[in-house]
Coordinates of C-alpha atoms in Angstrom, one line a residue:
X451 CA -23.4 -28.5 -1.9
X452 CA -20.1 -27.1 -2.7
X453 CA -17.5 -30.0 -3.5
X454 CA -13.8 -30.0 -5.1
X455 CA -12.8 -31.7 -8.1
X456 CA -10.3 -33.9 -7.5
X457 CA -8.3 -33.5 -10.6
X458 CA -8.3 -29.6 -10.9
X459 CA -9.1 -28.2 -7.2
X460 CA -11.9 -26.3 -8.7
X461 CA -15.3 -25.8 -6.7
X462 CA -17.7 -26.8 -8.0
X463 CA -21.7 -27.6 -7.4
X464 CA -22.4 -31.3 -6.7
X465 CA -25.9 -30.9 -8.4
X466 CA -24.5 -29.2 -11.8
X467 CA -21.0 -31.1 -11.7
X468 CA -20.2 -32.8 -15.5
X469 CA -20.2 -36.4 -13.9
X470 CA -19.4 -38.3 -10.9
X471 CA -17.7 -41.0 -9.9
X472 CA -17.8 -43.6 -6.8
X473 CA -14.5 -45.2 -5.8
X474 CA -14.7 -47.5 -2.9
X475 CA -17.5 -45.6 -1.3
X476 CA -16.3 -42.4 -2.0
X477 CA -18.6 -40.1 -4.5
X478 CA -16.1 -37.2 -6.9
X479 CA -17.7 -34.9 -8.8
X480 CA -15.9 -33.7 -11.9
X481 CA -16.3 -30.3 -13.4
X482 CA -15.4 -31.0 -17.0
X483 CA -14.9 -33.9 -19.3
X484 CA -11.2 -33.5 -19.4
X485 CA -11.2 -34.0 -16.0
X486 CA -13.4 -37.2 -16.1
X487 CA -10.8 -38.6 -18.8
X488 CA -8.0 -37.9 -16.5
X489 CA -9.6 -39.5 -13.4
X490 CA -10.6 -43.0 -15.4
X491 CA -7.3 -43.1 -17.5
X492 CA -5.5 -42.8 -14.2
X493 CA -6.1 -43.2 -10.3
X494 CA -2.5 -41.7 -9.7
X495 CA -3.4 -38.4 -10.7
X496 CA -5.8 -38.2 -7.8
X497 CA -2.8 -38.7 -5.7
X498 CA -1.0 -36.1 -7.5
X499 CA -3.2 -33.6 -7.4
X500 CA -3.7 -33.6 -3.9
X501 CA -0.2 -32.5 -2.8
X502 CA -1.2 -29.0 -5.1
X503 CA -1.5 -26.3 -2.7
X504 CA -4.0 -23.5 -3.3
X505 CA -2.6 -20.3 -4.2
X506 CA -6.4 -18.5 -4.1
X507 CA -7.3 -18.8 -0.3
X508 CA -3.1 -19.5 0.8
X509 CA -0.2 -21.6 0.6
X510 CA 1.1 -22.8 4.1
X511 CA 4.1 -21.7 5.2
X512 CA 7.3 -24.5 3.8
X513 CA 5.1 -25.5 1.7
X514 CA 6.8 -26.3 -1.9
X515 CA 6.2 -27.3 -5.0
X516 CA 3.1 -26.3 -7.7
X517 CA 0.2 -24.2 -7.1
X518 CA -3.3 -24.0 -8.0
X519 CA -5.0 -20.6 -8.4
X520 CA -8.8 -20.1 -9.1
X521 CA -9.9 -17.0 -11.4
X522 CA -13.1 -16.2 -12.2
X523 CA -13.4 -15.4 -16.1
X524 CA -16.0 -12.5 -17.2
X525 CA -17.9 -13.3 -20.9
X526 CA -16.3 -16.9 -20.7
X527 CA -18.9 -19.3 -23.0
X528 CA -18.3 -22.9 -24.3
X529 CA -16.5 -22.0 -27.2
X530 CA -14.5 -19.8 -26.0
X531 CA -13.2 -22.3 -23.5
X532 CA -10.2 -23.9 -25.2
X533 CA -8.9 -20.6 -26.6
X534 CA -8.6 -19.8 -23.3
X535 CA -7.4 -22.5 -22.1
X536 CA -4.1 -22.9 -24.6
X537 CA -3.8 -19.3 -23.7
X538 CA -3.1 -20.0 -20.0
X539 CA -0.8 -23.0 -20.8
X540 CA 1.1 -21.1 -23.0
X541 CA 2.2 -18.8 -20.1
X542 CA 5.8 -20.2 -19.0
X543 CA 5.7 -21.9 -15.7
X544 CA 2.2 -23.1 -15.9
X545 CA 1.8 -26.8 -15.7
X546 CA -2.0 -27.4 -16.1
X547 CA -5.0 -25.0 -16.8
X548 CA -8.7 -26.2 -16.7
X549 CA -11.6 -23.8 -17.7
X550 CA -15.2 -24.6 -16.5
X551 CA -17.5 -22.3 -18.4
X552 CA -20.7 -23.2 -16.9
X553 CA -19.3 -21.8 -13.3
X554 CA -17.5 -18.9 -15.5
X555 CA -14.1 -20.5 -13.8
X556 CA -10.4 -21.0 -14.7
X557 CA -8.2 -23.2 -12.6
X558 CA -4.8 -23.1 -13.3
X559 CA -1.3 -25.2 -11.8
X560 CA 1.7 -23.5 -12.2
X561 CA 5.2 -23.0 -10.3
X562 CA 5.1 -19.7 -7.9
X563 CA 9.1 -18.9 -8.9
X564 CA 7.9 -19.0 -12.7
X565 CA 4.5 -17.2 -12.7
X566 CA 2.1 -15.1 -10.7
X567 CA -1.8 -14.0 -10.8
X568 CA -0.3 -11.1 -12.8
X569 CA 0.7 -12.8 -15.9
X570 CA -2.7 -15.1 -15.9
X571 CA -5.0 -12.1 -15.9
X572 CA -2.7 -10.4 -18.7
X573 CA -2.8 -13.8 -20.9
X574 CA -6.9 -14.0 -19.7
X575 CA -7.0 -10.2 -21.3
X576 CA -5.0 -11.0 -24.3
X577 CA -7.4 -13.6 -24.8
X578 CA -10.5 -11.4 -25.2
X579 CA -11.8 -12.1 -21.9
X580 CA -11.7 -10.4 -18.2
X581 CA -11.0 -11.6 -14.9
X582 CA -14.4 -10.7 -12.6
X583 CA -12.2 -9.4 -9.9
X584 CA -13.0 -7.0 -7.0
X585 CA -11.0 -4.3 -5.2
X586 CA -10.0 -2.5 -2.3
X587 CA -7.9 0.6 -1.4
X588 CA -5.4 0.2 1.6
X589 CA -4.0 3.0 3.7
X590 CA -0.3 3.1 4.2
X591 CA 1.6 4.5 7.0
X592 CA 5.7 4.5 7.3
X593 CA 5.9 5.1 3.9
X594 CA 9.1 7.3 3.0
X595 CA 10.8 7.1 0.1
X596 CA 10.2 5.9 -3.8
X597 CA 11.8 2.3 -3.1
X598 CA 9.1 1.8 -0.8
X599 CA 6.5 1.8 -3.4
X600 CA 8.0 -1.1 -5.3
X601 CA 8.8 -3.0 -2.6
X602 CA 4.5 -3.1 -1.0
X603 CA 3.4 -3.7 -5.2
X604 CA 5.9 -6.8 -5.2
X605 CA 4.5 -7.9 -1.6
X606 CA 0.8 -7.3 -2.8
X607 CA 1.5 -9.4 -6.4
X608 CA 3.0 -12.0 -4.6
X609 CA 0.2 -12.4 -2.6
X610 CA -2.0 -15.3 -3.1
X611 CA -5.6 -14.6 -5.0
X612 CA -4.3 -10.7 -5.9
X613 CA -4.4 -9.5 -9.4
X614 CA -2.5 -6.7 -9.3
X615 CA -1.6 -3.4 -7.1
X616 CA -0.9 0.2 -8.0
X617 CA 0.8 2.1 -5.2
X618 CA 0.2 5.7 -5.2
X619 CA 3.2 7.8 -3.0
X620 CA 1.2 11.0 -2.9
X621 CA -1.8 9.8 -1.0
X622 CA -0.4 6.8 1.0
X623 CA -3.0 4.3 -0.5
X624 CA -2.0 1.5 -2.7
X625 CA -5.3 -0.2 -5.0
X626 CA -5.4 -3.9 -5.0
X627 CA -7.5 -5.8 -6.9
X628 CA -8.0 -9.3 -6.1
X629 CA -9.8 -12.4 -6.5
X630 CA -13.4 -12.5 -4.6
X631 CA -12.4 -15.6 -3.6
X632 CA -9.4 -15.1 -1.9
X633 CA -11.3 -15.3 1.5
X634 CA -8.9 -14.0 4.2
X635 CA -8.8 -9.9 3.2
X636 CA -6.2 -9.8 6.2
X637 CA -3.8 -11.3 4.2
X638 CA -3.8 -7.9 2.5
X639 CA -2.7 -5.9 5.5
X640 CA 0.1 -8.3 6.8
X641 CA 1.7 -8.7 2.7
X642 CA 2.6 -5.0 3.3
X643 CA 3.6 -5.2 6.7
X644 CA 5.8 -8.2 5.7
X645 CA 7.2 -5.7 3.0
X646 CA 9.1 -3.8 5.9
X647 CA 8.5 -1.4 8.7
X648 CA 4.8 0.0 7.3
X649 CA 1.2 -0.7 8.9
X650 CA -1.7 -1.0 6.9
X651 CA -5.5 -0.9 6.9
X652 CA -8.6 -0.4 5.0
X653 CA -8.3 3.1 3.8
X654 CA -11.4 5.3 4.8
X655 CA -14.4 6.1 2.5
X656 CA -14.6 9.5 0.5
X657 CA -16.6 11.4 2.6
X658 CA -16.2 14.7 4.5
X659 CA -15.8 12.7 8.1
X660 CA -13.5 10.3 7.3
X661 CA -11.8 13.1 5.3
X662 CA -11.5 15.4 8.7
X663 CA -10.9 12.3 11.1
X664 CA -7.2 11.3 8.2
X665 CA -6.8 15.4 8.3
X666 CA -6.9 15.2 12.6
X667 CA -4.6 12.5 12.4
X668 CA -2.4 14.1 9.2
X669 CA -2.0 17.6 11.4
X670 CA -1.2 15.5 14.7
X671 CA 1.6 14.3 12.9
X672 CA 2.8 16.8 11.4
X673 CA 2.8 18.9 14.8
X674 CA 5.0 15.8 16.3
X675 CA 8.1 15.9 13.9
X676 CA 7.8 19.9 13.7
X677 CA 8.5 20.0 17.9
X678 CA 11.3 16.6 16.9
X679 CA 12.2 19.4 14.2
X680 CA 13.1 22.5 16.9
X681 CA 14.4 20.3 19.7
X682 CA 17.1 19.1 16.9
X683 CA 17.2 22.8 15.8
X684 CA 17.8 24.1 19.0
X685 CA 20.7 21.4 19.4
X686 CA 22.0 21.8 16.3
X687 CA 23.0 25.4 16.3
X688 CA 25.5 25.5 19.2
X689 CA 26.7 22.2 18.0
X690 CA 27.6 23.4 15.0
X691 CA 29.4 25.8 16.5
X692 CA 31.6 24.8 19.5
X693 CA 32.5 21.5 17.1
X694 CA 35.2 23.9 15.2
X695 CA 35.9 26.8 18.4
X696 CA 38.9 27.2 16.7
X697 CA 37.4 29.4 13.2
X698 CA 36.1 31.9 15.2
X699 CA 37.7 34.4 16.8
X700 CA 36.8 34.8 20.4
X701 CA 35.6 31.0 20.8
X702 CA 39.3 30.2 19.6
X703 CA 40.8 32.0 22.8
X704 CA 38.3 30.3 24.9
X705 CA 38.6 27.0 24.0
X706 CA 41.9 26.0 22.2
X707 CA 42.2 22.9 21.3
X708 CA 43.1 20.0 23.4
X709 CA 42.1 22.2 26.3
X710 CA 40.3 20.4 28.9
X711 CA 37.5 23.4 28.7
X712 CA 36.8 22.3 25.1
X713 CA 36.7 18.3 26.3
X714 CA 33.7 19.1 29.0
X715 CA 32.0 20.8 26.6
X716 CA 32.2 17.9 23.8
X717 CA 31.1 15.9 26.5
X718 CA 28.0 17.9 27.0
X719 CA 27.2 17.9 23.0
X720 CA 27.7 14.4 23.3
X721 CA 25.0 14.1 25.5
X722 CA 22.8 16.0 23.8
X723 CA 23.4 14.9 20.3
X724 CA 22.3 11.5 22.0
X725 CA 18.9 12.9 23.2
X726 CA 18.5 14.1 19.5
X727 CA 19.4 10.6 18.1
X728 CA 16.5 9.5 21.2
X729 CA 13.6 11.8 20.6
X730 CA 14.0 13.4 16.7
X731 CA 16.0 10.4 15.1
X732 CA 13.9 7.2 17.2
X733 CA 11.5 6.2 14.1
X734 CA 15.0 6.1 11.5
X735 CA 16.2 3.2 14.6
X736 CA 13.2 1.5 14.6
X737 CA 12.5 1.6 10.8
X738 CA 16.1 0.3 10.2
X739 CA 15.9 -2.6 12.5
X740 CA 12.4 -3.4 11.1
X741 CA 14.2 -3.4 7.8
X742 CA 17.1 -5.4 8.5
X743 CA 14.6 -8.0 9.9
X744 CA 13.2 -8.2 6.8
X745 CA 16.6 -8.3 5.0
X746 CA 16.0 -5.4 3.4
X747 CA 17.2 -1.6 3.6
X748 CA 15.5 1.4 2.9
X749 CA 15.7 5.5 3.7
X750 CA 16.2 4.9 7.1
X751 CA 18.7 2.2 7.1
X752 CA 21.0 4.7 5.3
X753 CA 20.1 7.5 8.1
X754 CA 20.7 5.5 11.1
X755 CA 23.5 4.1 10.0
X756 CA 25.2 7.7 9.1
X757 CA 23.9 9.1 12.7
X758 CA 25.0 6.5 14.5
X759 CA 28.3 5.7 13.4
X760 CA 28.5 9.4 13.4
X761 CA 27.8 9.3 17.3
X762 CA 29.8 6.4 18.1
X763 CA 33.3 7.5 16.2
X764 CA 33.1 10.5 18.6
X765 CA 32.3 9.1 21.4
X766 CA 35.0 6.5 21.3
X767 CA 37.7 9.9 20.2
X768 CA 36.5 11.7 23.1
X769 CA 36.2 9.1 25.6
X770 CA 39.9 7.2 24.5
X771 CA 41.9 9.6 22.0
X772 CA 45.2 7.2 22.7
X773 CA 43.9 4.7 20.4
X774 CA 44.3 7.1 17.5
X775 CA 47.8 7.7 15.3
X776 CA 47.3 11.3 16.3
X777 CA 45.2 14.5 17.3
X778 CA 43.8 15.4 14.2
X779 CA 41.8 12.2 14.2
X780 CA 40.4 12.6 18.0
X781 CA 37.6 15.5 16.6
X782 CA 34.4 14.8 17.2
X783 CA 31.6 15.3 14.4
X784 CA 28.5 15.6 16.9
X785 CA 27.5 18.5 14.8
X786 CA 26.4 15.6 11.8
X787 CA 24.3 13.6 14.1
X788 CA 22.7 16.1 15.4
X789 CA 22.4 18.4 11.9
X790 CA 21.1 15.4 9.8
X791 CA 18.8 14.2 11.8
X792 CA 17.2 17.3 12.3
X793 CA 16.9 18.3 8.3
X794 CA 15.8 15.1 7.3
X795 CA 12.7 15.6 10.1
X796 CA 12.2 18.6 8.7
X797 CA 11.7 17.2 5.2
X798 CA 9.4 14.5 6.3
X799 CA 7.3 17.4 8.2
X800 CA 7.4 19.8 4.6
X801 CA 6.3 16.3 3.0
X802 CA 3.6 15.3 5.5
X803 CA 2.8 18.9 4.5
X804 CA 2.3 18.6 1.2
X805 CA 0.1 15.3 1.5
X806 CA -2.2 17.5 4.1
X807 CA -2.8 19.9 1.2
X808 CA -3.7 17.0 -1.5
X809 CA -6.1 15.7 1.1
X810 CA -7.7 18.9 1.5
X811 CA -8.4 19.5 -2.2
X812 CA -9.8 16.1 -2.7
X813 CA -12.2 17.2 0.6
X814 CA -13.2 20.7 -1.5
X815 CA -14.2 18.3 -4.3
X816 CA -16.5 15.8 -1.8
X817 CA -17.9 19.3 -0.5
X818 CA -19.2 19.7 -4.0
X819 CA -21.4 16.3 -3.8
X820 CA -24.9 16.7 -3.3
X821 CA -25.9 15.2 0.3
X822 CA -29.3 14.6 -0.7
X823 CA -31.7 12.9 -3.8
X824 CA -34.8 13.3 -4.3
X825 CA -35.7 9.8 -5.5
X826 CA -39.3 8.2 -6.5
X827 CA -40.1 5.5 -3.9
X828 CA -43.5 4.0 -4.6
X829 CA -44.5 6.8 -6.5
X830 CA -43.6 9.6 -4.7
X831 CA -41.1 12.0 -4.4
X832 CA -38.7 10.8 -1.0
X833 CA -35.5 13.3 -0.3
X834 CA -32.8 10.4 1.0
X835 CA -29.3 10.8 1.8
X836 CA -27.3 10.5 -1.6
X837 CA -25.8 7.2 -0.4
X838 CA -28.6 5.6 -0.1
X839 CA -29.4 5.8 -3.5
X840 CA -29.4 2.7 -5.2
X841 CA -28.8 1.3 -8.9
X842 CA -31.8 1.7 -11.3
X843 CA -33.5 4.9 -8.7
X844 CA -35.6 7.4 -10.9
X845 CA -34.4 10.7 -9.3
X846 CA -35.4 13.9 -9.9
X847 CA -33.7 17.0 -10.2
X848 CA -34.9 20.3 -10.7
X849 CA -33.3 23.4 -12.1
X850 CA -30.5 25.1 -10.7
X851 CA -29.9 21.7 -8.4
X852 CA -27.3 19.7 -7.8
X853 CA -27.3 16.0 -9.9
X854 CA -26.8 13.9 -7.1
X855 CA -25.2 10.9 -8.7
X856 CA -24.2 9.8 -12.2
X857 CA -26.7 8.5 -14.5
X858 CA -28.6 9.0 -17.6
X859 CA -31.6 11.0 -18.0
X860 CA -35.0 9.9 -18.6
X861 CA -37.3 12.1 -18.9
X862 CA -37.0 16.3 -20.2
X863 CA -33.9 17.8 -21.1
X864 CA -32.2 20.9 -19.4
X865 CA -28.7 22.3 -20.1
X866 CA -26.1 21.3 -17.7
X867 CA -22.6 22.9 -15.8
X868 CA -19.9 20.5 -16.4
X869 CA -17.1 23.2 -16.1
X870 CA -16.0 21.0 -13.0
X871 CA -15.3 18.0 -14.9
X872 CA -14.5 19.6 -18.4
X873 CA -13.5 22.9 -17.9
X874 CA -15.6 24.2 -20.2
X875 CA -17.8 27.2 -19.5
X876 CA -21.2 27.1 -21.5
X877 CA -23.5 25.1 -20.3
X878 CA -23.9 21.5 -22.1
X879 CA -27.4 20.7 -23.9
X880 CA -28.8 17.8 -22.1
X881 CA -31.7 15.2 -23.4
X882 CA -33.3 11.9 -23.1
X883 CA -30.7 8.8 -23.0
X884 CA -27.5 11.4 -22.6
X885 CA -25.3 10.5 -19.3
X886 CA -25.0 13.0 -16.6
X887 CA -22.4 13.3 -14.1
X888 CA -22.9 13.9 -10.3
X889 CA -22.3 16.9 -8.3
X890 CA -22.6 19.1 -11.7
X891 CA -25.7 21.6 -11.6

């Protein structure tokens, strides 16, 4: 049975705990001498301790005060113990830090505003150990400028139970590796979403359908800001022009200005800079205002804000020009709204673009996978689908074939083409106990 020590949080096995103790009917099970030593020199530090929130499975929202964060330690031993344990107390903010080395366990108090999971696993490495962590890739969409990238990391380290994040801008998929007792995974997803107006979720595996089902859903979007791209476009042109009438020749008989021909038809691009702003420029809004309620600003912040006050300054000229000192400040400047918005849509199609193209080259080197083994399975010689293939399979390969998986050979030799992986042309000399890579022939 799985109980907590009441001195250092940690969870520990009832039946292997160091020692217990009964207290007016009540059994605790230590995990550790040290924590034994606390316990009898002191009942108040049971009372302490128990106000320590956990920062591995989540700290409640208003809660304050220290933390407790479990790590599991890779190549921990008994001696190795207290080395590891001054090397966590030496990290600035920590208060306490207990190491169990029969569980392979470090728990450590600390204040949040001082310290994160970050700098425990960097002092656990210094140390000469690692942290047994796991990790995960996460899709992210609404991602659109550099800014973005350090904002979802910071969200992501701050998140209880992660290690650490690496956010990479040209695939939309940040890396997270976190504790494997962190529990809830879904407080991945909602410490980017928190970050501002992005959505998260599991990012699909490397394979050719989830690769076609991201490029489907990659091309739909990219077709949806190239039509916000021409309606803005289409705008844009004539706006540009009947905003100055008065630098062109034949427009400038036409529509002089302060006429009452050139007012109707500022009212008209008024009204159609508007729809631009509606259907080209609606994700800038939204991605502002999801910003701002996140007391934050970002790519579209700036954008709205320029379009918008843009919009409204001529709208209020055209609609009351008496409020202003004189003419030359009633001109309207629909031409910006409408010109902006369209060229940065068409930057985030040319960028969606670009991404498409990544995608498709990591899909050309999936195609070059093997999609079967032929594996020994009592004995005989089974052809399975390569994932299926498990760790310590005998499989066989025959000349000219695809390896299916990485590994290192067992039996025979053979020379093998690596020039996928290495570049190099002439075929590498393979024998018994030399590594092979998959999808090389």
């Amino acid at each position: 049975m799985l109980v907590k020590d009441p001195v250092c949080g940690m969870q520990i096995d009832s039946e292997s705990a160091f020692a217990a103790r009964t207290v007016k009917g009540q059994t605790f099970y230590f995990c550790s001498e040290n924590c034994v030593k606390q316990f009898d020199a002191s009942s108040t530090a049971l009372v302490k301790h128990a106000t320590v929130h956990s920062a591995t499975t989540g700290v409640s929202d208003g809660a304050s005060g220290p933390v407790r964060l479990e790590l599991p330690v890779r190549g921990l031993n008994r001696s190795g113990g207290p080395a590891l344990s001054h090397a966590l107390q030496a990290v600035p903010g920590v208060n306490r830090a207990y190491v169990n080395a029969g569980s392979g366990r470090t728990a450590i108090e600390y204040d949040p505003a001082r310290a994160n999971a970050a700098d425990f696993v960097d002092a656990v490495r210094a140390a000469g150990f690692s942290t047994d962590g796991q990790t995960m890739r996460l899709k992210v969409n609404g991602l659109y400028c550099a800014e973005c990238v350090v904002r979802i990391e910071n969200a992501l380290k701050a998140t209880p139970g992660v290690l650490g994040a690496t956010m990479n801008a040209a695939t939309n998929e940040v890396k997270v590796e976190y504790s494997p007792v962190i529990g809830d995974l879904s407080l991945l997803t909602k410490a980017v979403e928190s970050a501002g107006p992005y959505k998260a979720e599991r990012a699909a595996e490397a394979s050719e359908p989830e690769m076609d089902k991201e490029a489907q859903a990659t091309a739909k979007e990219y077709r949806s800001l190239m039509r916000k791209w021409w309606f803005g476009a289409a705008v844009g042109v004539p706006t540009m022009i009947l905003s100055y009438p008065w630098i062109f020749p034949v427009l400038r008989d036409w529509f002089p200005r302060g006429s009452s021909q050139l007012v109707y038809i500022w009212y008209a691009m008024g009204i159609a800079s508007l729809a631009v702003l509606v259907y080209s420029g609606s994700q800038f809004f939204i991605g502002a205002w999801e910003g701002l309620k996140h007391r934050s600003a970002n790519m579209h912040t700036l954008i709205a804000l320029g379009t918008g006050v843009a919009w409204i300054y001529s709208t209020i000229a055209l609609l009351f020009p008496q409020i202003f000192p004189s003419e030359e400040f009633t001109d309207v400047y629909y031409d910006v709204t409408v010109v902006v918005t369209a060229l940065v849509v068409l930057g985030l199609a040319m960028e969606i673009k670009a991404k498409g193209r990544t995608s498709e080259a990591i899909k050309k080197l999936i195609g070059l996978q093997a999609k079967t083994a032929r594996a020994l399975r009592d004995g005989k010689e089974v052809d399975i689908p390569v994932e299926e293939v498990l760790t310590g399979d005998i499989v066989v390969v025959r000349p000219g074939e695809k390896i299916p998986v990485d590994g290192e050979v067992m039996e025979g030799q053979s020379a093998v083409d690596e020039s996928m992986i290495t570049g190099e042309s002439l075929p590498v000399s393979k024998k018994v106990g030399d590594e092979v890579i998959g999808a090389t022939i």
